[in-house]
Short mmCIF file of C-alpha atoms in Angstrom, two decimals:
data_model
loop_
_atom_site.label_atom_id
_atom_site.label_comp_id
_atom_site.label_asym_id
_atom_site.label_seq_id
_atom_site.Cartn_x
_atom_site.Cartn_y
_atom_site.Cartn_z
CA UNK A 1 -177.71 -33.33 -72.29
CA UNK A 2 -175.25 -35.19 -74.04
CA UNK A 3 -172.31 -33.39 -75.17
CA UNK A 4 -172.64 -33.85 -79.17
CA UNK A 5 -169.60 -35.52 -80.93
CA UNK A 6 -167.51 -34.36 -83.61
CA UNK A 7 -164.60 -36.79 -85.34
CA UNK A 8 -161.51 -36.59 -84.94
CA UNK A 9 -160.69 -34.58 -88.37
CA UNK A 10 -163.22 -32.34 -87.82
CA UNK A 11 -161.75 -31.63 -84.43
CA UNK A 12 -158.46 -31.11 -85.98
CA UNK A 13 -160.17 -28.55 -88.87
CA UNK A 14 -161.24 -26.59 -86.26
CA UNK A 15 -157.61 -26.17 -84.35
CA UNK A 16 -156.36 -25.43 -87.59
CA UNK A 17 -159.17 -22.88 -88.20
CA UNK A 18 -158.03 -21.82 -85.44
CA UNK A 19 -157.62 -18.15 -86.75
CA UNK A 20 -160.66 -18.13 -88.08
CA UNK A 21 -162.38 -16.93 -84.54
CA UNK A 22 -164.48 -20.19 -84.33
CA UNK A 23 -163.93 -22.30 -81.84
CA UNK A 24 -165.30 -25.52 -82.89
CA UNK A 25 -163.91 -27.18 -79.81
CA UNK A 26 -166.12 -25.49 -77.34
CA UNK A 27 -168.42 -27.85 -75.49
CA UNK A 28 -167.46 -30.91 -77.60
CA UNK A 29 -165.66 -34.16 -77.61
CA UNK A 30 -162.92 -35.70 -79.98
CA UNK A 31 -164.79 -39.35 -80.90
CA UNK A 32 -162.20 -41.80 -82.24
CA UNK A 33 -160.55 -42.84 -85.12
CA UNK A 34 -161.77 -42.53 -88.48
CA UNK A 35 -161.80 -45.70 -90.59
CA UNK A 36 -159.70 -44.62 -93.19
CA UNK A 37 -157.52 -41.40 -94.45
CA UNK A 38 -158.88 -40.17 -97.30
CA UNK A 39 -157.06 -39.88 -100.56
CA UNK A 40 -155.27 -36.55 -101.96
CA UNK A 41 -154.36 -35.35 -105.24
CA UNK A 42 -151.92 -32.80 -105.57
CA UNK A 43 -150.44 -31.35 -108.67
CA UNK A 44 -147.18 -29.51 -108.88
CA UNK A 45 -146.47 -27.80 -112.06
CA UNK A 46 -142.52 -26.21 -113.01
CA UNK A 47 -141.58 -24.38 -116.49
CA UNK A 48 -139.34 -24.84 -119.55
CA UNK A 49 -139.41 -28.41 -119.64
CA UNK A 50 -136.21 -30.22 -118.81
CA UNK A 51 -132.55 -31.30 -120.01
CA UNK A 52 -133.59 -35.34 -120.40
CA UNK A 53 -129.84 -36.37 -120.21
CA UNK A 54 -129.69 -34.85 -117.06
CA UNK A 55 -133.50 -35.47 -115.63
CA UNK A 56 -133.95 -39.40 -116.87
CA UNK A 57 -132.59 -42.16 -114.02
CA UNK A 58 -130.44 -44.82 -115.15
CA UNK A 59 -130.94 -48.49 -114.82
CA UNK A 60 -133.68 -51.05 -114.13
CA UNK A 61 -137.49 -50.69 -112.72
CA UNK A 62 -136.25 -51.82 -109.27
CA UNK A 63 -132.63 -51.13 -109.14
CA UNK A 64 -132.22 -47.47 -110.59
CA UNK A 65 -129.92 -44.59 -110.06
CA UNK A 66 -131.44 -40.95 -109.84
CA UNK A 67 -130.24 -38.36 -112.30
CA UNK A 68 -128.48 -34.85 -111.07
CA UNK A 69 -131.93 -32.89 -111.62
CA UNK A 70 -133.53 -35.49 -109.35
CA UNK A 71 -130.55 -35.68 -106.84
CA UNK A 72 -132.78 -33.71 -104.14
CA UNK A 73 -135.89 -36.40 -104.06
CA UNK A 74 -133.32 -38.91 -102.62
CA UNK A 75 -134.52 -38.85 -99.21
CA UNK A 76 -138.20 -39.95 -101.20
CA UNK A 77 -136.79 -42.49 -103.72
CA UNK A 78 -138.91 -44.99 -102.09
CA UNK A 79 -142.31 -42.89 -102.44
CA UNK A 80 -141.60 -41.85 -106.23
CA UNK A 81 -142.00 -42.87 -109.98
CA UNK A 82 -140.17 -41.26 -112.59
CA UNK A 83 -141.61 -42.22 -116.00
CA UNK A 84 -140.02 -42.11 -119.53
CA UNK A 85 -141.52 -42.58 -122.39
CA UNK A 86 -145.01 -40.62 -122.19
CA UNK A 87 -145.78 -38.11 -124.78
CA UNK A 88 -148.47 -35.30 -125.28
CA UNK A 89 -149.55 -36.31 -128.62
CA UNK A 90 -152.78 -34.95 -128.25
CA UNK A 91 -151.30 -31.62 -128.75
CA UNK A 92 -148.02 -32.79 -131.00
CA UNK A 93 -149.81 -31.46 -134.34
CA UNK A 94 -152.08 -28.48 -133.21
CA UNK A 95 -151.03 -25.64 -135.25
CA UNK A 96 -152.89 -23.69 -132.41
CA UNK A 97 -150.36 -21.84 -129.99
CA UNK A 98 -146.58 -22.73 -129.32
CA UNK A 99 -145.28 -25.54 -127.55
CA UNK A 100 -145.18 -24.32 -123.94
CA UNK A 101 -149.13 -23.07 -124.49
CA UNK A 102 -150.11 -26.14 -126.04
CA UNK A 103 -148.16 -27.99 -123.20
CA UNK A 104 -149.59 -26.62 -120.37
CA UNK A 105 -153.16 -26.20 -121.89
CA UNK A 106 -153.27 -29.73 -122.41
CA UNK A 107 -151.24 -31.10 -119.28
CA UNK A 108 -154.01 -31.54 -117.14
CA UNK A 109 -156.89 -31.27 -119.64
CA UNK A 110 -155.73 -33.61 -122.16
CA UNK A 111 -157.17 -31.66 -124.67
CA UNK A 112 -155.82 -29.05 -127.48
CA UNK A 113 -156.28 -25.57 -127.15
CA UNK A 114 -159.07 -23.69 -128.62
CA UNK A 115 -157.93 -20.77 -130.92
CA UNK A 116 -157.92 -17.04 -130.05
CA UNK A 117 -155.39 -14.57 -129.93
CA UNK A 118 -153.04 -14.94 -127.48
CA UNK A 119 -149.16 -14.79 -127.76
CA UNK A 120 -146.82 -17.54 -126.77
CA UNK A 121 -143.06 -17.75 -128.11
CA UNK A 122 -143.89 -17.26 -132.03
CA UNK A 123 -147.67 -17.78 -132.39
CA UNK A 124 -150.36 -15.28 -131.95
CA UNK A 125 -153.33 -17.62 -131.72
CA UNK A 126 -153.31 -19.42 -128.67
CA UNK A 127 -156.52 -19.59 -126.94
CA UNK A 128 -157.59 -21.32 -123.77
CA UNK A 129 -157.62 -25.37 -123.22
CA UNK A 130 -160.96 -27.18 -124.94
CA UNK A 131 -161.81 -29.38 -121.83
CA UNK A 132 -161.89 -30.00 -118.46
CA UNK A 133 -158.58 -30.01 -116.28
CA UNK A 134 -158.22 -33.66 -114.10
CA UNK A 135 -158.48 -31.65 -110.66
CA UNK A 136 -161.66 -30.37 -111.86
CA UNK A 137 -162.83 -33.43 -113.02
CA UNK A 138 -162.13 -35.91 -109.65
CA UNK A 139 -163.59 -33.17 -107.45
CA UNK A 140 -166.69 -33.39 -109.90
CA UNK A 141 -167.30 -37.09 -109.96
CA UNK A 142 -166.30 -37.77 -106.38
CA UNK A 143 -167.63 -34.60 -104.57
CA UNK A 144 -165.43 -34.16 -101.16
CA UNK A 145 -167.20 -33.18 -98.45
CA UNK A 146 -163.96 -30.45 -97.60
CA UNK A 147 -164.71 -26.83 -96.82
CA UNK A 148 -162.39 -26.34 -100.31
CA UNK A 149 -163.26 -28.03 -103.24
CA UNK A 150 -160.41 -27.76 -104.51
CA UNK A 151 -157.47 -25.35 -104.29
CA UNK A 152 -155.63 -23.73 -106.74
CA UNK A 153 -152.07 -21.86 -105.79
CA UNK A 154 -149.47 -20.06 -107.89
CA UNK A 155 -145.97 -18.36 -107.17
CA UNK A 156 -145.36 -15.53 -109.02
CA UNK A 157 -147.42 -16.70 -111.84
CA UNK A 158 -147.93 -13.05 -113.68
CA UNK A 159 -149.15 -14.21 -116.84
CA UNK A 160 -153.08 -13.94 -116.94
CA UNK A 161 -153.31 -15.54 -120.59
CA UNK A 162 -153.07 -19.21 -121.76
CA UNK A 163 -149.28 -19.72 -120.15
CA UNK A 164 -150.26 -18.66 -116.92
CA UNK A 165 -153.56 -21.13 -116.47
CA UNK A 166 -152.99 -24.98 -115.41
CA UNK A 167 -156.64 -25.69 -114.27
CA UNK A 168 -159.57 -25.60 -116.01
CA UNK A 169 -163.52 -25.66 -115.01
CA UNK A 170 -164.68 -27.08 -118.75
CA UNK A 171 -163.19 -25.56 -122.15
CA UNK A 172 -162.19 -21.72 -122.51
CA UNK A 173 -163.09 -21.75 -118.50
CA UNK A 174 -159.45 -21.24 -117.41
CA UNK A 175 -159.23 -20.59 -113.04
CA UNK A 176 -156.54 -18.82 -111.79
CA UNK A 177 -154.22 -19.41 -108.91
CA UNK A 178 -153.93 -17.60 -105.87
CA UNK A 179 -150.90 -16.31 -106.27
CA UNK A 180 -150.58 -14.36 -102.59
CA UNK A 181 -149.97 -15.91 -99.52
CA UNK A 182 -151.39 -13.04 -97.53
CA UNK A 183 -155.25 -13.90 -99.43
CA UNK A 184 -153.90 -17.31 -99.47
CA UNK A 185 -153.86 -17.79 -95.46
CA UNK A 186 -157.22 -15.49 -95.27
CA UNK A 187 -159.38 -17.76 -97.54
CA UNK A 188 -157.94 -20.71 -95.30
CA UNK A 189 -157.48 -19.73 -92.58
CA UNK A 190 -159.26 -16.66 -91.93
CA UNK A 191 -156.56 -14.61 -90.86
CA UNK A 192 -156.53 -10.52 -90.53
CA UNK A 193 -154.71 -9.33 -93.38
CA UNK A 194 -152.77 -5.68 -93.35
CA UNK A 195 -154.38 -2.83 -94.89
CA UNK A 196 -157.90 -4.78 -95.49
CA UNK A 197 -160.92 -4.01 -93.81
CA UNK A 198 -159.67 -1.27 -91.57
CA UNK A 199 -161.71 1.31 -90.22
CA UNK A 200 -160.61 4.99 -89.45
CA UNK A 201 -158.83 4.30 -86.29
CA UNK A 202 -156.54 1.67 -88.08
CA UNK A 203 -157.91 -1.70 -86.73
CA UNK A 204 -159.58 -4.44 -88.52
CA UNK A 205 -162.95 -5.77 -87.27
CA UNK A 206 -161.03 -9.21 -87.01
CA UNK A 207 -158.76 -7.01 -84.59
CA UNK A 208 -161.47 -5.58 -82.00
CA UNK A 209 -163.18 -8.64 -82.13
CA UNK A 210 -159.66 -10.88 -80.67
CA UNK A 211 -159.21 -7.81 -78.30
CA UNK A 212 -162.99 -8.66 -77.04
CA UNK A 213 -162.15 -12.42 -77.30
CA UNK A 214 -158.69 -12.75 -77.14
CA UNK A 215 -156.98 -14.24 -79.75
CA UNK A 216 -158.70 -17.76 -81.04
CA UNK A 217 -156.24 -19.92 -79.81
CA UNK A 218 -156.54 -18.33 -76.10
CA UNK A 219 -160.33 -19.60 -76.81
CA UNK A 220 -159.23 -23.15 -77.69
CA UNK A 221 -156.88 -23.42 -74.82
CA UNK A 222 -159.27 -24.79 -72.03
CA UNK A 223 -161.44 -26.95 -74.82
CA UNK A 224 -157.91 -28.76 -75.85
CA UNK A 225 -156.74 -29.60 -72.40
CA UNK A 226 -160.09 -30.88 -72.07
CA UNK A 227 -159.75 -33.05 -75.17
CA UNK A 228 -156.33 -34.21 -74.64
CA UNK A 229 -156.68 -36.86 -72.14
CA UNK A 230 -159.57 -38.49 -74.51
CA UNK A 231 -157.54 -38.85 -77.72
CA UNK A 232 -154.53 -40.76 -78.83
CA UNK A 233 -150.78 -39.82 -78.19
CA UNK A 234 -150.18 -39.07 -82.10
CA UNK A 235 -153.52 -37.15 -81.99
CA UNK A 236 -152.54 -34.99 -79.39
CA UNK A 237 -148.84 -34.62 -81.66
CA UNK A 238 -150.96 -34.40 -84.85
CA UNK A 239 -153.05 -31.63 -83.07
CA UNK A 240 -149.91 -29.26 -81.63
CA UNK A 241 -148.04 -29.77 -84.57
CA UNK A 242 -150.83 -28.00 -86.96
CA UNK A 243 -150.92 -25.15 -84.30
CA UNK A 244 -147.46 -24.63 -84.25
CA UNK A 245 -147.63 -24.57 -88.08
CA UNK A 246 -150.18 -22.23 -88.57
CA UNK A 247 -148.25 -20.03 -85.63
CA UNK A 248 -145.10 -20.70 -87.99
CA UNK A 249 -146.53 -19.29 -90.96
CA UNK A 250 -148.38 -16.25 -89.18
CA UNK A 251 -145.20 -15.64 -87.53
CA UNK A 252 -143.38 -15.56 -91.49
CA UNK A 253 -145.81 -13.79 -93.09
CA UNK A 254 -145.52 -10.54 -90.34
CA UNK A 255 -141.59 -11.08 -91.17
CA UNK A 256 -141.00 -12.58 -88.02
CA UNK A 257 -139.37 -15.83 -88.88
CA UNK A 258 -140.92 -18.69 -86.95
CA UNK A 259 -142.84 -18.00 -83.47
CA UNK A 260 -139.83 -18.09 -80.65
CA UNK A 261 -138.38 -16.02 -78.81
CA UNK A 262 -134.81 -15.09 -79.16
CA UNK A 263 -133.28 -17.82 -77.86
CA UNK A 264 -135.44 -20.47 -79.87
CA UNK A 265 -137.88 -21.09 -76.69
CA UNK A 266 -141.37 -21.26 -77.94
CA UNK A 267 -143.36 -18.66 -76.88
CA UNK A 268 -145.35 -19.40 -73.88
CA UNK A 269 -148.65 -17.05 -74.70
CA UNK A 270 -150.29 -18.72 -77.36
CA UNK A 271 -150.61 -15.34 -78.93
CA UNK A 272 -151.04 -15.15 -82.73
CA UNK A 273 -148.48 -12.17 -84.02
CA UNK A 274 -149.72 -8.99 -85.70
CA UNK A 275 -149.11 -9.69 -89.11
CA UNK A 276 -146.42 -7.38 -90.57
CA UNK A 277 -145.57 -5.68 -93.84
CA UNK A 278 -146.53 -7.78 -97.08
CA UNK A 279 -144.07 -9.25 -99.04
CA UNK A 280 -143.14 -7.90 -101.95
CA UNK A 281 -144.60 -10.23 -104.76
CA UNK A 282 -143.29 -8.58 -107.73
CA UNK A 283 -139.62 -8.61 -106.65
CA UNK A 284 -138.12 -12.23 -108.20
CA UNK A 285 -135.36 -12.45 -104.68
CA UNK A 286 -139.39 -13.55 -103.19
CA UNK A 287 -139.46 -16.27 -105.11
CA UNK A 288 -138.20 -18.61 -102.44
CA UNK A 289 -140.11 -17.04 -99.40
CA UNK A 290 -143.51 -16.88 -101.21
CA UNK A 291 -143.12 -20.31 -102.77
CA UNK A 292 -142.06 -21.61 -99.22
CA UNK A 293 -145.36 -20.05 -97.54
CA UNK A 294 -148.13 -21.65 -100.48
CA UNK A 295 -146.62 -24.96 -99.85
CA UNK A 296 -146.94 -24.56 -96.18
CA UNK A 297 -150.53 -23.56 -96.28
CA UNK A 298 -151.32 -26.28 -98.98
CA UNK A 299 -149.75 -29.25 -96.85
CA UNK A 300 -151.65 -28.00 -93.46
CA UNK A 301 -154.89 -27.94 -95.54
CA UNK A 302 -154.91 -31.26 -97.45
CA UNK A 303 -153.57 -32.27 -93.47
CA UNK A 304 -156.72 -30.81 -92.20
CA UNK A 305 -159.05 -31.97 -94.48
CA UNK A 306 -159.98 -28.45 -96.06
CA UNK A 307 -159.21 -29.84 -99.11
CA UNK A 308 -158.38 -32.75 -100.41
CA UNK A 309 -157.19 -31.70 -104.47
CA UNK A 310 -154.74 -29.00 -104.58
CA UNK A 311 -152.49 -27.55 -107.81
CA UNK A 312 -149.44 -25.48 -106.95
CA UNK A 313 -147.77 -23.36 -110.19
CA UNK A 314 -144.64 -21.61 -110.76
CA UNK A 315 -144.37 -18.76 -112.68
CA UNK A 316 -145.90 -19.31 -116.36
CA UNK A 317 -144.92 -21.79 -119.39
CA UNK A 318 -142.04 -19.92 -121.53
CA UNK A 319 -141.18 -18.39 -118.75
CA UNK A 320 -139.00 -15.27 -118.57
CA UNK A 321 -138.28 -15.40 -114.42
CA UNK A 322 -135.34 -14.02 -113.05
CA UNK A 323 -133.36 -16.20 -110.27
CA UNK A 324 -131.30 -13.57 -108.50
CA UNK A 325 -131.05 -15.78 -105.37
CA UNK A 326 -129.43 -18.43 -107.43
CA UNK A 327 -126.66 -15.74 -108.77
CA UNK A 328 -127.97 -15.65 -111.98
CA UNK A 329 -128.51 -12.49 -114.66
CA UNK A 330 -130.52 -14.09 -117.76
CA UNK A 331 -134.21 -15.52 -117.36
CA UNK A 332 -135.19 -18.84 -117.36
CA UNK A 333 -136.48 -19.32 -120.71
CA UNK A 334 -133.58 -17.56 -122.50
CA UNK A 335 -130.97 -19.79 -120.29
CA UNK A 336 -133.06 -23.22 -121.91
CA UNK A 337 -131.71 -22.29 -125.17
CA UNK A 338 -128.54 -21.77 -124.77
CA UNK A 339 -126.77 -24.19 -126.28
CA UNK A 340 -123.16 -24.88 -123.98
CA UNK A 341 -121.54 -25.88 -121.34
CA UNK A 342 -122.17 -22.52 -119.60
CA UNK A 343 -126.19 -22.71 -120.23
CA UNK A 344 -126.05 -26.27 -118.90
CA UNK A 345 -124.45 -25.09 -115.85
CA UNK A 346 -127.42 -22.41 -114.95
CA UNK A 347 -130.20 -24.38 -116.42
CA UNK A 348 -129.15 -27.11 -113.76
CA UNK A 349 -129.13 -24.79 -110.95
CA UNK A 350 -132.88 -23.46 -111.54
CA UNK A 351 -134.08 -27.04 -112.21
CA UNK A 352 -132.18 -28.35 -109.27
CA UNK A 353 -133.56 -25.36 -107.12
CA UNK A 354 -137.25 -26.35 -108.37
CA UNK A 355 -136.87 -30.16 -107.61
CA UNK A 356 -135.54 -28.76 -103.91
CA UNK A 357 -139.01 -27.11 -103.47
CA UNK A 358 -141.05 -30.26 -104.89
CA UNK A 359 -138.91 -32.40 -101.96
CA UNK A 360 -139.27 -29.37 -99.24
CA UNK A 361 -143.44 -29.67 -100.24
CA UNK A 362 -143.11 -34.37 -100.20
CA UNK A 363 -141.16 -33.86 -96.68
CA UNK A 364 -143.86 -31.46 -95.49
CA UNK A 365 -146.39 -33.78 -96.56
CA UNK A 366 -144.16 -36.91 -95.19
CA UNK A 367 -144.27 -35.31 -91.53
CA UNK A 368 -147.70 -35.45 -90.77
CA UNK A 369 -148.80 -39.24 -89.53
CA UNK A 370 -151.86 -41.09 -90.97
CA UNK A 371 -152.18 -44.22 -88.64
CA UNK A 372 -149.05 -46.69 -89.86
CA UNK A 373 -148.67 -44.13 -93.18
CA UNK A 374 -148.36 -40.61 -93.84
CA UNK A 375 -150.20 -37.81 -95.59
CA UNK A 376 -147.60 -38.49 -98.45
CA UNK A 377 -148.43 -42.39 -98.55
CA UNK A 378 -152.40 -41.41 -98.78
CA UNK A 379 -151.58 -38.67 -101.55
CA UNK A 380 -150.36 -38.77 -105.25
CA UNK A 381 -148.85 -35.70 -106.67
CA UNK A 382 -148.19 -35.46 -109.98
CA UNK A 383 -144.90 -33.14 -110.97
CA UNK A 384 -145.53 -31.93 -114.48
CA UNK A 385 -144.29 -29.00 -117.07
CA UNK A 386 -145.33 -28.34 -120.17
CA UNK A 387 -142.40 -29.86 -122.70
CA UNK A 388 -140.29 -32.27 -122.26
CA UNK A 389 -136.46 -31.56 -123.81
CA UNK A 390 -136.44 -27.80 -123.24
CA UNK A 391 -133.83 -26.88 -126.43
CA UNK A 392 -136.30 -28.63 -128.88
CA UNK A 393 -139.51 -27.88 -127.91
CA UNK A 394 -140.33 -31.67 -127.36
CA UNK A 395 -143.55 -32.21 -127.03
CA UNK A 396 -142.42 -36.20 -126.53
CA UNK A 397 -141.05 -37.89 -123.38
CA UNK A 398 -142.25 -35.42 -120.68
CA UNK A 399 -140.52 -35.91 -117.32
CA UNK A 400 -143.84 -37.05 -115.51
CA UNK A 401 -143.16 -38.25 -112.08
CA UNK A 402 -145.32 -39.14 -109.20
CA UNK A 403 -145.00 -39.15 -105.48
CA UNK A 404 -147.06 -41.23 -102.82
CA UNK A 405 -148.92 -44.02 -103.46
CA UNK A 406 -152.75 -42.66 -103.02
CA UNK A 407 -152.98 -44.97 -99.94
CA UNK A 408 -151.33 -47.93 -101.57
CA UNK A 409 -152.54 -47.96 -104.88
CA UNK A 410 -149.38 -47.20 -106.92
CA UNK A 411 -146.18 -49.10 -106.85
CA UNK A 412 -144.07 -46.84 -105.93
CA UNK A 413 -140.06 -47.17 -105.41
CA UNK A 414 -139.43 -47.47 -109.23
CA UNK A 415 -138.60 -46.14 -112.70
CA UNK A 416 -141.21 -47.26 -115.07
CA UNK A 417 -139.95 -46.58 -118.57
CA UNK A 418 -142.26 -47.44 -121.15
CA UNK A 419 -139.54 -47.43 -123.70
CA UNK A 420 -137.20 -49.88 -122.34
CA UNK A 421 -136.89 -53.12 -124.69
CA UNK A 422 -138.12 -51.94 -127.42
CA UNK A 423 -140.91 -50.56 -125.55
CA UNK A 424 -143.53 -48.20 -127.43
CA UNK A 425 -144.52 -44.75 -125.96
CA UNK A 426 -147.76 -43.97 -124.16
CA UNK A 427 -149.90 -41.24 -124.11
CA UNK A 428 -150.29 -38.74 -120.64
CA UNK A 429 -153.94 -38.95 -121.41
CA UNK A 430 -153.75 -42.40 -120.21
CA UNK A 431 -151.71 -41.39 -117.15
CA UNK A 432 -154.45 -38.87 -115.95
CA UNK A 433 -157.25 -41.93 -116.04
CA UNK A 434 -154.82 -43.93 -114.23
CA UNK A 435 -154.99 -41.15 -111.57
CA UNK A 436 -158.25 -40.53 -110.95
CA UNK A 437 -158.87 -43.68 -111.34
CA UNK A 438 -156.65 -44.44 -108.27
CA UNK A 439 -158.59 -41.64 -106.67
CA UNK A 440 -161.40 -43.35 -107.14
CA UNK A 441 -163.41 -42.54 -110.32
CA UNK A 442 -164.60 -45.26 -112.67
CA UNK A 443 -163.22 -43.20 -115.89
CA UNK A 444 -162.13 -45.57 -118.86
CA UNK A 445 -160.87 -42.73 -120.71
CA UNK A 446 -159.97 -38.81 -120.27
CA UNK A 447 -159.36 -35.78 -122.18
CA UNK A 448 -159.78 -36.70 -126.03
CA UNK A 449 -160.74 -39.95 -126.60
CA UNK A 450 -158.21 -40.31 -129.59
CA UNK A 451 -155.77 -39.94 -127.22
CA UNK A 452 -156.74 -42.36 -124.43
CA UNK A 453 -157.14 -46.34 -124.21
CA UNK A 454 -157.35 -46.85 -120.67
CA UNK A 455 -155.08 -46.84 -117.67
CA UNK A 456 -151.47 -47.03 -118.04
CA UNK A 457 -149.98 -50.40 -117.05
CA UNK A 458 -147.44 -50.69 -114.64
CA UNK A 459 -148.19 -48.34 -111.87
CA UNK A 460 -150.60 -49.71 -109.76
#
């Protein structure tokens, strides 16, 4: 009989799977090259707005300068768009909520809020968002065939009300993130998680059934050397490099650091590490290590094709976090009113910190290889919080900016400010039809109508 085919994505979601005691390898061969990377969408979401003076680049479309708060995209100048001059008018004049709930209620949704009775800042009738958010809505109208729809991620999120809810399956249908790793890497991955499913002698069913198996990867040893010598030299790379990543983050999430031995030699069983102790979610020093872990797990999914439209969120709109691991005492929203030299010194270093994590997440996405591009160069991600100058309120000139060109359909490499020359503002409704658009919808308009004329020119 012949031995049935599988492609060569579908070979690599099954190394990645690789936990998941499955091994889709067995008995099958790697056909060639697909004809064409599919697209991504990724959304990455930060609070408390921004200080524009120091967020907004200087000089012209082509020849710009980056601004301090963008300082640590350098190394992705050439993959990004910084925009200036697109409001949320949409939700300007809502008397429904505060700023930061209207903002994030309407980021993706372009839509006001409905009302209810929710508290955010001074207002005690926020409800949830009256539409659709734009994740939602591509995976909707273009249906990926992914084992994920879509996926939805936060980092120490906390707030289960209007602030803490970026995505949106149709109005006052708000979806949550996942905001821990641990259920994170099981839903993907399907991973053994501590203290789950154990039965009275302390072992998980996932556990006797890798001591009857061995561990998955043991499994797809033999099938791999056997599909080696039939696939490409950056397959083969593309193909140890997930492994070692989802080794990586097994190896973090038991506390472990990354899968070597002492003296930085890889480890030479294959074996997949016991995972350890949890982290502690609730303690704010986690920030970094829980953020780092979500955007691991996100980049080797979209890489694998487990999903293809992915939001990541930190903490909650007006939010109150702590950043002890930056040295600082006050919490975030409480620091973005503080009007001197001193609250422009520690507002810098949490907004410099964030943009760090957005270019840790672009080069994660940058490393993996697409034919002549990268899974960055097939995706756009959209960075986005909910105001735009932080000390006002604003709910004008948001610092939108996008990263990766969505396999070549943006422009990017430039700083398109709509307000340059006399210039008139547009509205972000517009930019979320110009993205799905470039994912491939035929929308003409998104969010409420009022609001949108079409595509944003420019961009594409």
């Amino acid at each position: 009989m012949r031995p049935r085919m599988i492609s060569r994505r579908r070979m690599l979601q099954g190394a990645l799977a690789a936990t998941a005691t499955i091994p889709l390898l067995n008995s099958e061969l790697a056909r060639g090259q697909e004809a064409a990377a599919p697209k991504r969408f990724v959304v990455f979401y930060t609070p408390n707005g921004t200080m524009e003076s120091k967020w907004m680049p200087t000089g012209t479309e082509t020849n710009f300068t980056l601004s301090p708060l963008l300082q640590p995209l350098s190394p992705f100048k050439s993959k990004i768009i910084p925009l200036r001059g697109v409001n949320m008018n949409v939700v300007v004049n809502s008397n429904i909520g505060s700023e930061h709930a209207r903002g994030i209620g309407g980021l993706l949704t372009g839509r006001a809020l409905l009302k209810g009775n929710f508290k955010s800042f001074m207002s005690t009738n926020a409800g949830w968002s009256s539409g659709i958010s734009l994740d939602q809505h591509i995976a909707n109208k273009l249906k990926p065939q992914t084992l994920f729809r879509t996926l939805e991620l936060g980092v120490q999120v906390r707030d289960a009300e209007v602030r803490g809810r970026l995505s949106y399956a149709g109005p006052d249908q708000p979806i949550p993130p996942r905001e821990d790793p641990y259920d994170t890497f099981q839903q993907l991955f399907g991973a053994s998680v501590p203290g789950q499913g154990q039965d009275q002698g302390g072992s998980t069913a996932l556990d006797r059934l890798r001591a009857q198996r061995r561990t998955v990867f043991d499994l797809l040893r033999e099938d791999i050397a056997d599909v080696r010598p039939r696939i490409g030299k950056e397959d083969r790379l593309k193909l140890d490099s997930h492994l070692q990543s989802i080794r990586d983050i097994e190896a973090r999430l038991a506390g472990g650091g990354s899968s070597t031995g002492g003296g930085g030699t890889p480890t030479t069983s294959c074996q997949a590490p016991a995972l350890g102790d949890r982290i502690d979610l609730s303690k704010d020093d986690n920030m970094p290590a829980i953020g780092k872990l979500q955007m691991d797990m996100m980049a080797a999914a979209l890489a694998c094709d487990l999903t293809r439209i992915a939001t990541i969120q930190w903490s909650y709109a007006e939010s109150e976090h702590l950043y002890p691991f930056l040295g600082l005492t006050q919490n975030h929203h409480a620091i973005s009113h503080e009007w001197n030299a001193a609250g422009d010194e520690k507002y810098m270093k949490i907004h410099t910190w964030l943009a760090e994590q957005l270019a840790y997440l672009l080069g994660k996405l940058d490393s993996y290889a697409e034919g002549d591009r990268t899974l960055l160069d097939n995706t756009v991600v959209l960075w986005v919080t909910e105001i735009g100058e932080s000390r006002q309120h604003a709910l004008t000139n948001i610092p939108f900016l996008l990263a990766g060109s969505a396999g070549g359909v943006f422009r990017t490499g430039r700083f398109v400010d709509y307000l340059a020359n006399g210039g008139s503002a547009r509205q972000h409704n517009d930019l979320l039809v110009t993205i799905a658009n470039a994912m491939g919808t035929d929308d003409k308009t998104f969010g409420d109508p009022q609001y949108s004329t079409g595509a944003l020119p420019s961009l594409t």
